[in-house]
Amino acid sequence: MDKRTEILKKLIDETGLNQKAFAEKVNLPYTTLRSMLQRGIGNASVDNVIKVCKGLGITTEDLEKLANGEKLNKSENALPELNSKDEKDIQIELQKMIDGLSAQNGYAAFDGQTLDGMDDEDKELLIASLENSLRLAKRLSKQKFTPKKFRK
């Protein structure tokens, strides 16, 4: 068994969940997770490895660093997480932006098209991009304006 698989097993154990509960948490069939951990993640699909890593709060790059014996640098400069109030504020602001981009208001056009004239895929990508930008801006502002003594 390779080092990465051993690390995943250890990290899953540290969550306090059994493997079946962890598999449910990351929306992965239990048999798939069990197979990954028994046969090694070298045989697993990349998507499944990413799901497991995400569920553990690490990236695949972090997993490689741990496998190579490196320490993860969880600095105090890491961006703070968003709470439910922040999420609500983001959704309100996102809706305002979407309303401002609609054809009836005419605030913006993209390559000669309004938001209403775009195909569904382009519209979804634009909205996802706006939402991600709002999330990042909120996290950056929380980091910048939260005094160190109140940071977790």
Coordinates of C-alpha atoms in Angstrom, one line a residue:
M1 CA 0.0 0.0 0.0
D2 CA 1.4 3.4 -0.9
K3 CA 2.0 6.2 1.5
R4 CA -0.9 8.4 0.2
T5 CA -3.4 5.6 1.0
E6 CA -2.0 5.2 4.5
I7 CA -2.3 9.0 5.0
L8 CA -5.9 9.0 3.8
K9 CA -6.8 6.2 6.2
K10 CA -5.2 8.0 9.1
L11 CA -6.9 11.3 8.2
I12 CA -10.3 9.6 7.9
D13 CA -9.8 8.0 11.3
E14 CA -9.0 11.4 12.8
T15 CA -12.3 12.8 11.6
G16 CA -14.0 10.6 14.2
L17 CA -16.3 9.0 11.6
N18 CA -16.2 5.4 10.5
Q19 CA -15.5 4.8 6.8
K20 CA -19.1 4.3 6.0
A21 CA -20.2 7.6 7.6
F22 CA -17.3 9.4 5.9
A23 CA -18.2 8.0 2.5
E24 CA -21.8 9.3 3.0
K25 CA -20.4 12.7 4.0
V26 CA -18.4 13.0 0.8
N27 CA -21.2 11.5 -1.4
L28 CA -19.2 8.5 -2.4
P29 CA -20.4 4.9 -2.3
Y30 CA -19.0 3.0 0.7
T31 CA -17.8 0.2 -1.5
T32 CA -15.8 2.6 -3.6
L33 CA -14.1 4.2 -0.6
R34 CA -13.4 0.8 0.9
S35 CA -11.9 -0.4 -2.4
M36 CA -9.7 2.8 -2.6
L37 CA -8.3 2.2 0.9
Q38 CA -7.7 -1.5 0.3
R39 CA -6.2 -1.5 -3.2
G40 CA -4.6 1.9 -2.9
I41 CA -5.6 5.3 -4.4
G42 CA -3.4 4.7 -7.5
N43 CA -6.2 2.5 -8.8
A44 CA -8.9 5.0 -7.9
S45 CA -10.4 7.6 -10.2
V46 CA -9.1 11.2 -9.8
D47 CA -12.6 12.5 -9.1
N48 CA -13.0 10.1 -6.2
V49 CA -9.6 11.0 -4.7
I50 CA -10.5 14.7 -5.0
K51 CA -13.9 14.0 -3.2
V52 CA -12.1 12.3 -0.3
C53 CA -9.4 15.0 -0.1
K54 CA -12.1 17.7 -0.1
G55 CA -14.0 15.9 2.6
L56 CA -10.8 16.0 4.7
G57 CA -10.2 19.7 4.1
I58 CA -7.0 19.1 2.0
T59 CA -6.1 19.3 -1.6
T60 CA -4.5 16.6 -3.7
E61 CA -1.3 18.7 -3.6
D62 CA -1.5 18.6 0.3
L63 CA -1.8 14.8 0.1
E64 CA 1.3 14.6 -2.0
K65 CA 3.2 16.9 0.4
L66 CA 2.2 14.7 3.3
A67 CA 3.2 11.5 1.4
N68 CA 6.6 13.1 0.8
G69 CA 7.0 13.8 4.5
E70 CA 6.5 17.5 4.2
K71 CA 4.4 19.5 6.7
L72 CA 1.4 21.4 5.7
N73 CA 1.7 25.1 6.2
K74 CA -1.6 26.2 7.8
S75 CA -0.6 29.8 8.3
E76 CA -2.6 32.3 10.2
N77 CA -3.0 34.2 6.9
A78 CA -5.4 31.5 5.7
L79 CA -8.7 33.0 4.7
P80 CA -11.5 32.7 7.2
E81 CA -14.5 30.6 6.6
L82 CA -17.9 32.1 5.8
N83 CA -20.8 31.8 8.3
S84 CA -24.5 31.5 7.5
K85 CA -24.9 35.3 7.6
D86 CA -22.1 35.8 5.1
E87 CA -23.7 33.2 2.8
K88 CA -27.0 35.0 3.0
D89 CA -25.4 38.3 2.3
I90 CA -23.6 36.8 -0.7
Q91 CA -26.9 35.4 -2.1
I92 CA -28.6 38.7 -1.7
E93 CA -25.8 40.6 -3.4
L94 CA -25.6 38.0 -6.2
Q95 CA -29.3 38.3 -6.9
K96 CA -28.9 42.1 -7.1
M97 CA -26.1 41.6 -9.7
I98 CA -28.2 39.2 -11.7
D99 CA -31.1 41.5 -11.7
G100 CA -28.8 44.3 -12.8
L101 CA -27.6 42.3 -15.7
S102 CA -31.0 41.4 -17.1
A103 CA -32.3 42.8 -20.4
Q104 CA -35.1 44.8 -18.7
N105 CA -32.6 46.9 -16.8
G106 CA -30.0 46.9 -19.6
Y107 CA -27.0 47.5 -17.3
A108 CA -24.6 45.3 -19.2
A109 CA -24.2 43.4 -22.4
F110 CA -21.7 40.7 -23.3
D111 CA -20.4 40.5 -26.8
G112 CA -23.6 42.1 -28.0
Q113 CA -25.8 39.9 -25.9
T114 CA -27.7 40.6 -22.7
L115 CA -27.8 38.1 -19.9
D116 CA -31.2 37.0 -21.1
G117 CA -29.9 36.4 -24.6
M118 CA -27.1 34.0 -23.4
D119 CA -27.4 30.3 -23.6
D120 CA -28.0 28.5 -20.3
E121 CA -24.4 27.2 -20.0
D122 CA -22.8 30.7 -20.5
K123 CA -25.4 32.1 -18.0
E124 CA -24.5 29.5 -15.4
L125 CA -20.8 30.0 -15.8
L126 CA -21.2 33.8 -15.5
I127 CA -23.3 33.4 -12.3
A128 CA -20.9 30.9 -10.8
S129 CA -18.0 33.2 -11.5
L130 CA -19.8 36.2 -9.9
E131 CA -20.7 34.0 -6.8
N132 CA -17.1 32.8 -6.5
S133 CA -15.8 36.4 -6.8
L134 CA -18.3 37.5 -4.1
R135 CA -17.2 34.7 -1.8
L136 CA -13.5 35.5 -2.2
A137 CA -14.1 39.2 -1.7
K138 CA -16.1 38.4 1.5
R139 CA -13.3 36.2 2.8
L140 CA -10.6 38.7 2.0
S141 CA -12.5 41.5 3.8
K142 CA -13.1 39.3 6.8
Q143 CA -9.4 38.6 6.9
K144 CA -8.4 42.2 6.5
F145 CA -10.9 43.7 8.9
T146 CA -11.1 41.1 11.7
P147 CA -8.7 41.9 14.5
K148 CA -6.2 39.1 15.2
K149 CA -7.4 38.5 18.7
F150 CA -10.9 37.5 17.3
R151 CA -9.5 35.2 14.5
K152 CA -10.0 31.5 15.1

